[in-house]
Amino acid sequence: MGSDFKAIPLIDITPLVEKIDDPSMADDKDMLQVVRLLDDACKEAGFFYVKGHGIAESMMREVRDVTHKFFQLPYDEKLKIKMTPQSGYRGYQRVGENITKGKPDMHEAIDCYTPIESGKFGDLAKPMEGSNLWPKYPSNFDVLLENYISLLRDLSRKIMRGIALALGGPVDVFEGRMAGDPFWVCRLIGYPVSNDIPEEQRTDIGCGAHTDYGLLTLVNQDDDICALEVRNQSGEWIYAKPVPGTFVCNIGDMLKVWSNGIYQPTLHRVVNNSPRYRVSVAFFYESNFDAAVEPVEFCLEKTGGVAKYEKVVYGEHLVQKVLTNFVM
């Protein structure tokens, strides 16, 4: 429900990663302790760090390094994978092209989504059909990112299994028709130094205050720049300070609906006051694209039996947000 937290909790999820898929470990005390910590974090802050996640720190660093290298390319080279409606809103966005609550964000980005074949979801996904646009330079970009995304999909699935238990449901409740074929989004984001942005375009916000759309977000951020801020219940902005080797995780809008408000997403923003360029790579783990998201029965029972939120079709929610947040 949110609180006046002053710091973001750090959770060692090693027991969860190692045991959550083994039915014989359902009563393992170390794993259940992780589940309790996830429950506390989702209720108190909506944000948490994870370590012991099984993804090599060297790979996390390499992903950030190729992201830095891409954004250092000449502008004309970056425009070779320019995001357009014709690309299914995939590809490179210039500084100021992403809009949050009506204001341009001071970042550039590459947006990647689960590939969508023509006609797969009918008219629902029409604006986002297509495959991702990978740059030619750095040369290992596409292979590295596809491998990384595959690992994050599995890690996210395991964390969501822990969250299912934390809510008191079956371990696989967020699979099947809900998120058995989860849609994913990956944004590689670069936050320029303020003085490098033309004065007529400049604002002080790298990314405006918002909540995320889906179930769970994992952020891989530069180790040495504080820029991500999270708002507590009193309205104070708390830094999500970089902790090397960890992901910063947060819950999103769809989990709020499914849990009937037991878990609430937390407003966050990015302000890069550093004298150095900053990157972060945000991975968003979502429901099935065509999932009709509504409060699940066991969460309704815990919250008085009345649904607080109307049914939401995830794909409609995402397409609306993408179209609203994009400017040519």
GROMACS .gro file of C-alpha atoms in nm:
model
  328
    1MET     CA    1   0.000   0.000   0.000
    2GLY     CA    2   0.303   0.226   0.019
    3SER     CA    3   0.477   0.378   0.319
    4ASP     CA    4   0.721   0.650   0.419
    5PHE     CA    5   1.016   0.427   0.331
    6LYS     CA    6   1.355   0.598   0.339
    7ALA     CA    7   1.549   0.331   0.153
    8ILE     CA    8   1.475   0.056  -0.095
    9PRO     CA    9   1.507  -0.299   0.043
   10LEU     CA   10   1.770  -0.537  -0.091
   11ILE     CA   11   1.669  -0.904  -0.121
   12ASP     CA   12   1.898  -1.200  -0.183
   13ILE     CA   13   1.676  -1.418  -0.401
   14THR     CA   14   1.921  -1.709  -0.436
   15PRO     CA   15   1.688  -1.962  -0.263
   16LEU     CA   16   1.396  -1.853  -0.483
   17VAL     CA   17   1.593  -1.878  -0.807
   18GLU     CA   18   1.726  -2.221  -0.715
   19LYS     CA   19   1.407  -2.378  -0.575
   20ILE     CA   20   1.090  -2.208  -0.701
   21ASP     CA   21   1.046  -2.452  -0.993
   22ASP     CA   22   1.091  -2.763  -0.775
   23PRO     CA   23   0.756  -2.878  -0.625
   24SER     CA   24   0.943  -3.071  -0.356
   25MET     CA   25   1.082  -2.741  -0.224
   26ALA     CA   26   0.741  -2.578  -0.169
   27ASP     CA   27   0.794  -2.567   0.209
   28ASP     CA   28   1.163  -2.476   0.201
   29LYS     CA   29   1.217  -2.222   0.481
   30ASP     CA   30   1.482  -2.019   0.299
   31MET     CA   31   1.267  -1.983  -0.011
   32LEU     CA   32   0.961  -1.890   0.196
   33GLN     CA   33   1.167  -1.625   0.372
   34VAL     CA   34   1.239  -1.468   0.032
   35VAL     CA   35   0.865  -1.481  -0.041
   36ARG     CA   36   0.795  -1.292   0.284
   37LEU     CA   37   1.056  -1.029   0.197
   38LEU     CA   38   0.902  -0.984  -0.150
   39ASP     CA   39   0.561  -0.937   0.011
   40ASP     CA   40   0.695  -0.674   0.251
   41ALA     CA   41   0.878  -0.491  -0.029
   42CYS     CA   42   0.577  -0.489  -0.262
   43LYS     CA   43   0.351  -0.356   0.013
   44GLU     CA   44   0.590  -0.102   0.164
   45ALA     CA   45   0.784   0.042  -0.130
   46GLY     CA   46   0.676  -0.121  -0.456
   47PHE     CA   47   1.051  -0.128  -0.528
   48PHE     CA   48   1.331  -0.362  -0.426
   49TYR     CA   49   1.682  -0.461  -0.530
   50VAL     CA   50   1.761  -0.825  -0.606
   51LYS     CA   51   2.096  -0.998  -0.578
   52GLY     CA   52   2.169  -1.369  -0.609
   53HIS     CA   53   1.965  -1.361  -0.931
   54GLY     CA   54   2.202  -1.581  -1.130
   55ILE     CA   55   2.285  -1.337  -1.411
   56ALA     CA   56   2.656  -1.265  -1.432
   57GLU     CA   57   2.762  -0.915  -1.336
   58SER     CA   58   2.996  -0.923  -1.635
   59MET     CA   59   2.698  -0.969  -1.868
   60MET     CA   60   2.507  -0.685  -1.700
   61ARG     CA   61   2.812  -0.463  -1.751
   62GLU     CA   62   2.853  -0.571  -2.114
   63VAL     CA   63   2.491  -0.482  -2.189
   64ARG     CA   64   2.545  -0.134  -2.044
   65ASP     CA   65   2.875  -0.101  -2.235
   66VAL     CA   66   2.720  -0.175  -2.576
   67THR     CA   67   2.440   0.067  -2.490
   68HIS     CA   68   2.694   0.341  -2.418
   69LYS     CA   69   2.876   0.259  -2.744
   70PHE     CA   70   2.557   0.283  -2.949
   71PHE     CA   71   2.461   0.622  -2.806
   72GLN     CA   72   2.815   0.748  -2.878
   73LEU     CA   73   2.766   0.680  -3.251
   74PRO     CA   74   2.714   0.970  -3.493
   75TYR     CA   75   2.355   1.087  -3.505
   76ASP     CA   76   2.309   0.973  -3.868
   77GLU     CA   77   2.418   0.621  -3.772
   78LYS     CA   78   2.165   0.605  -3.488
   79LEU     CA   79   1.889   0.721  -3.722
   80LYS     CA   80   1.937   0.408  -3.935
   81ILE     CA   81   1.712   0.231  -3.683
   82LYS     CA   82   1.480   0.527  -3.623
   83MET     CA   83   1.150   0.451  -3.452
   84THR     CA   84   0.845   0.517  -3.669
   85PRO     CA   85   0.484   0.398  -3.677
   86GLN     CA   86   0.589   0.179  -3.972
   87SER     CA   87   0.849   0.004  -3.752
   88GLY     CA   88   0.583  -0.090  -3.496
   89TYR     CA   89   0.722   0.179  -3.263
   90ARG     CA   90   1.048  -0.012  -3.236
   91GLY     CA   91   1.391   0.143  -3.274
   92TYR     CA   92   1.576   0.462  -3.188
   93GLN     CA   93   1.410   0.764  -3.025
   94ARG     CA   94   1.586   1.099  -3.018
   95VAL     CA   95   1.608   1.315  -2.706
   96GLY     CA   96   1.267   1.467  -2.639
   97GLU     CA   97   1.067   1.224  -2.855
   98ASN     CA   98   0.941   1.025  -2.558
   99ILE     CA   99   0.661   1.204  -2.376
  100THR     CA  100   0.560   1.151  -2.014
  101LYS     CA  101   0.242   1.324  -1.900
  102GLY     CA  102   0.263   1.574  -2.185
  103LYS     CA  103   0.626   1.676  -2.133
  104PRO     CA  104   0.931   1.568  -2.338
  105ASP     CA  105   1.181   1.346  -2.160
  106MET     CA  106   1.550   1.432  -2.175
  107HIS     CA  107   1.666   1.092  -2.288
  108GLU     CA  108   1.731   0.896  -2.604
  109ALA     CA  109   1.644   0.529  -2.629
  110ILE     CA  110   1.612   0.210  -2.827
  111ASP     CA  111   1.274   0.045  -2.777
  112CYS     CA  112   1.240  -0.332  -2.829
  113TYR     CA  113   0.929  -0.546  -2.793
  114THR     CA  114   0.826  -0.906  -2.828
  115PRO     CA  115   0.810  -0.959  -3.205
  116ILE     CA  116   0.448  -0.969  -3.329
  117GLU     CA  117   0.357  -1.144  -3.653
  118SER     CA  118   0.103  -0.974  -3.878
  119GLY     CA  119  -0.252  -1.063  -3.773
  120LYS     CA  120  -0.152  -1.257  -3.459
  121PHE     CA  121  -0.378  -1.053  -3.230
  122GLY     CA  122  -0.604  -0.904  -3.499
  123ASP     CA  123  -0.660  -0.530  -3.480
  124LEU     CA  124  -0.553  -0.522  -3.114
  125ALA     CA  125  -0.180  -0.531  -3.194
  126LYS     CA  126  -0.185  -0.378  -3.543
  127PRO     CA  127   0.012  -0.063  -3.448
  128MET     CA  128   0.291  -0.272  -3.289
  129GLU     CA  129   0.334  -0.554  -3.537
  130GLY     CA  130   0.687  -0.619  -3.655
  131SER     CA  131   1.036  -0.724  -3.548
  132ASN     CA  132   1.300  -0.533  -3.357
  133LEU     CA  133   1.550  -0.301  -3.525
  134TRP     CA  134   1.899  -0.395  -3.411
  135PRO     CA  135   2.193  -0.166  -3.492
  136LYS     CA  136   2.489  -0.296  -3.696
  137TYR     CA  137   2.729  -0.139  -3.446
  138PRO     CA  138   2.837  -0.257  -3.197
  139SER     CA  139   2.853  -0.581  -3.397
  140ASN     CA  140   2.757  -0.806  -3.103
  141PHE     CA  141   2.455  -0.596  -3.007
  142ASP     CA  142   2.173  -0.820  -3.131
  143VAL     CA  143   2.317  -1.155  -3.016
  144LEU     CA  144   2.403  -1.015  -2.671
  145LEU     CA  145   2.065  -0.848  -2.621
  146GLU     CA  146   1.862  -1.147  -2.736
  147ASN     CA  147   2.052  -1.374  -2.495
  148TYR     CA  148   2.017  -1.121  -2.213
  149ILE     CA  149   1.643  -1.080  -2.274
  150SER     CA  150   1.596  -1.459  -2.268
  151LEU     CA  151   1.767  -1.478  -1.928
  152LEU     CA  152   1.562  -1.188  -1.789
  153ARG     CA  153   1.238  -1.345  -1.906
  154ASP     CA  154   1.315  -1.655  -1.701
  155LEU     CA  155   1.434  -1.456  -1.399
  156SER     CA  156   1.118  -1.244  -1.410
  157ARG     CA  157   0.902  -1.556  -1.430
  158LYS     CA  158   1.068  -1.689  -1.115
  159ILE     CA  159   1.023  -1.361  -0.926
  160MET     CA  160   0.656  -1.353  -1.032
  161ARG     CA  161   0.618  -1.707  -0.896
  162GLY     CA  162   0.749  -1.575  -0.564
  163ILE     CA  163   0.505  -1.283  -0.579
  164ALA     CA  164   0.219  -1.527  -0.649
  165LEU     CA  165   0.304  -1.711  -0.328
  166ALA     CA  166   0.342  -1.380  -0.143
  167LEU     CA  167  -0.016  -1.292  -0.237
  168GLY     CA  168  -0.135  -1.630  -0.111
  169GLY     CA  169  -0.206  -1.785  -0.449
  170PRO     CA  170  -0.084  -2.089  -0.642
  171VAL     CA  171   0.277  -2.063  -0.756
  172ASP     CA  172   0.174  -2.065  -1.123
  173VAL     CA  173  -0.123  -1.830  -1.102
  174PHE     CA  174   0.049  -1.569  -1.319
  175GLU     CA  175   0.104  -1.819  -1.598
  176GLY     CA  176  -0.143  -1.984  -1.836
  177ARG     CA  177  -0.399  -1.738  -1.973
  178MET     CA  178  -0.256  -1.456  -1.761
  179ALA     CA  179   0.115  -1.460  -1.840
  180GLY     CA  180   0.196  -1.801  -1.983
  181ASP     CA  181   0.312  -1.626  -2.301
  182PRO     CA  182   0.437  -1.303  -2.143
  183PHE     CA  183   0.487  -0.997  -2.357
  184TRP     CA  184   0.813  -0.818  -2.285
  185VAL     CA  185   0.952  -0.472  -2.347
  186CYS     CA  186   1.318  -0.372  -2.329
  187ARG     CA  187   1.425  -0.006  -2.332
  188LEU     CA  188   1.791   0.088  -2.359
  189ILE     CA  189   1.799   0.446  -2.234
  190GLY     CA  190   2.066   0.715  -2.247
  191TYR     CA  191   2.050   1.027  -2.031
  192PRO     CA  192   2.274   1.303  -2.169
  193VAL     CA  193   2.452   1.560  -1.958
  194SER     CA  194   2.216   1.857  -1.933
  195ASN     CA  195   2.462   2.100  -2.094
  196ASP     CA  196   2.483   1.876  -2.403
  197ILE     CA  197   2.115   1.931  -2.481
  198PRO     CA  198   2.026   2.247  -2.681
  199GLU     CA  199   1.890   2.508  -2.441
  200GLU     CA  200   1.560   2.547  -2.625
  201GLN     CA  201   1.490   2.171  -2.579
  202ARG     CA  202   1.625   2.134  -2.226
  203THR     CA  203   1.423   2.042  -1.917
  204ASP     CA  204   1.548   1.910  -1.585
  205ILE     CA  205   1.377   1.569  -1.610
  206GLY     CA  206   1.537   1.270  -1.780
  207CYS     CA  207   1.209   1.080  -1.748
  208GLY     CA  208   0.898   1.225  -1.586
  209ALA     CA  209   0.719   1.073  -1.287
  210HIS     CA  210   0.521   0.764  -1.385
  211THR     CA  211   0.428   0.409  -1.294
  212ASP     CA  212   0.505   0.116  -1.523
  213TYR     CA  213   0.239  -0.059  -1.730
  214GLY     CA  214   0.285  -0.428  -1.666
  215LEU     CA  215   0.371  -0.676  -1.393
  216LEU     CA  216   0.740  -0.640  -1.308
  217THR     CA  217   1.032  -0.422  -1.418
  218LEU     CA  218   1.402  -0.504  -1.381
  219VAL     CA  219   1.647  -0.216  -1.424
  220ASN     CA  220   2.019  -0.257  -1.496
  221GLN     CA  221   2.168   0.087  -1.425
  222ASP     CA  222   2.515   0.239  -1.438
  223ASP     CA  223   2.702   0.161  -1.116
  224ASP     CA  224   2.822   0.509  -1.026
  225ILE     CA  225   2.549   0.766  -1.105
  226CYS     CA  226   2.247   0.838  -0.883
  227ALA     CA  227   1.952   0.943  -1.099
  228LEU     CA  228   1.654   0.710  -1.042
  229GLU     CA  229   1.421   0.847  -0.775
  230VAL     CA  230   1.120   0.681  -0.609
  231ARG     CA  231   0.844   0.872  -0.430
  232ASN     CA  232   0.732   0.757  -0.086
  233GLN     CA  233   0.387   0.813   0.064
  234SER     CA  234   0.488   1.150   0.210
  235GLY     CA  235   0.592   1.276  -0.133
  236GLU     CA  236   0.967   1.257  -0.067
  237TRP     CA  237   1.189   1.145  -0.354
  238ILE     CA  238   1.420   0.863  -0.245
  239TYR     CA  239   1.725   0.770  -0.454
  240ALA     CA  240   1.746   0.417  -0.590
  241LYS     CA  241   2.122   0.432  -0.549
  242PRO     CA  242   2.320   0.196  -0.773
  243VAL     CA  243   2.419  -0.128  -0.603
  244PRO     CA  244   2.664  -0.312  -0.831
  245GLY     CA  245   2.550  -0.655  -0.946
  246THR     CA  246   2.185  -0.597  -0.855
  247PHE     CA  247   1.869  -0.524  -1.049
  248VAL     CA  248   1.631  -0.256  -0.927
  249CYS     CA  249   1.284  -0.409  -0.948
  250ASN     CA  250   0.942  -0.249  -0.931
  251ILE     CA  251   0.584  -0.361  -0.975
  252GLY     CA  252   0.344  -0.219  -1.233
  253ASP     CA  253  -0.015  -0.131  -1.313
  254MET     CA  254  -0.129  -0.480  -1.414
  255LEU     CA  255  -0.020  -0.629  -1.081
  256LYS     CA  256  -0.219  -0.358  -0.903
  257VAL     CA  257  -0.532  -0.468  -1.090
  258TRP     CA  258  -0.473  -0.843  -1.045
  259SER     CA  259  -0.404  -0.803  -0.672
  260ASN     CA  260  -0.706  -0.569  -0.632
  261GLY     CA  261  -0.477  -0.304  -0.487
  262ILE     CA  262  -0.293  -0.521  -0.234
  263TYR     CA  263   0.020  -0.420  -0.423
  264GLN     CA  264   0.045  -0.067  -0.561
  265PRO     CA  265   0.298   0.060  -0.817
  266THR     CA  266   0.512   0.350  -0.702
  267LEU     CA  267   0.578   0.674  -0.887
  268HIS     CA  268   0.937   0.711  -1.002
  269ARG     CA  269   1.138   0.944  -1.224
  270VAL     CA  270   1.491   1.000  -1.351
  271VAL     CA  271   1.688   1.320  -1.298
  272ASN     CA  272   2.047   1.307  -1.426
  273ASN     CA  273   2.232   1.588  -1.249
  274SER     CA  274   2.562   1.410  -1.301
  275PRO     CA  275   2.832   1.564  -1.524
  276ARG     CA  276   2.846   1.227  -1.706
  277TYR     CA  277   2.626   1.046  -1.956
  278ARG     CA  278   2.415   0.775  -1.788
  279VAL     CA  279   2.256   0.461  -1.928
  280SER     CA  280   2.004   0.217  -1.789
  281VAL     CA  281   1.849  -0.089  -1.948
  282ALA     CA  282   1.492  -0.149  -1.832
  283PHE     CA  283   1.324  -0.484  -1.891
  284PHE     CA  284   0.946  -0.496  -1.851
  285TYR     CA  285   0.781  -0.833  -1.791
  286GLU     CA  286   0.416  -0.816  -1.881
  287SER     CA  287   0.107  -1.033  -1.906
  288ASN     CA  288  -0.001  -1.210  -2.225
  289PHE     CA  289  -0.062  -0.937  -2.484
  290ASP     CA  290  -0.432  -1.025  -2.514
  291ALA     CA  291  -0.488  -1.100  -2.144
  292ALA     CA  292  -0.801  -0.956  -1.987
  293VAL     CA  293  -0.664  -0.842  -1.653
  294GLU     CA  294  -0.900  -0.824  -1.356
  295PRO     CA  295  -0.874  -0.893  -0.982
  296VAL     CA  296  -0.810  -1.262  -0.914
  297GLU     CA  297  -1.049  -1.442  -0.681
  298PHE     CA  298  -0.810  -1.505  -0.392
  299CYS     CA  299  -0.713  -1.136  -0.385
  300LEU     CA  300  -1.079  -1.031  -0.399
  301GLU     CA  301  -1.144  -1.245  -0.091
  302LYS     CA  302  -0.864  -1.065   0.095
  303THR     CA  303  -0.995  -0.719   0.004
  304GLY     CA  304  -1.365  -0.734   0.092
  305GLY     CA  305  -1.495  -0.918  -0.213
  306VAL     CA  306  -1.548  -0.609  -0.429
  307ALA     CA  307  -1.335  -0.537  -0.735
  308LYS     CA  308  -1.165  -0.196  -0.706
  309TYR     CA  309  -1.056  -0.192  -1.070
  310GLU     CA  310  -1.231  -0.260  -1.398
  311LYS     CA  311  -1.110  -0.524  -1.637
  312VAL     CA  312  -0.819  -0.409  -1.856
  313VAL     CA  313  -0.700  -0.574  -2.176
  314TYR     CA  314  -0.324  -0.543  -2.147
  315GLY     CA  315  -0.257  -0.493  -2.519
  316GLU     CA  316  -0.509  -0.207  -2.538
  317HIS     CA  317  -0.348  -0.046  -2.233
  318LEU     CA  318   0.001  -0.077  -2.383
  319VAL     CA  319  -0.092   0.048  -2.732
  320GLN     CA  320  -0.267   0.351  -2.584
  321LYS     CA  321   0.040   0.435  -2.372
  322VAL     CA  322   0.282   0.385  -2.662
  323LEU     CA  323   0.081   0.609  -2.894
  324THR     CA  324   0.043   0.875  -2.624
  325ASN     CA  325   0.412   0.873  -2.532
  326PHE     CA  326   0.549   0.903  -2.885
  327VAL     CA  327   0.601   1.221  -3.088
  328MET     CA  328   0.756   1.238  -3.433
   0.00000   0.00000   0.00000
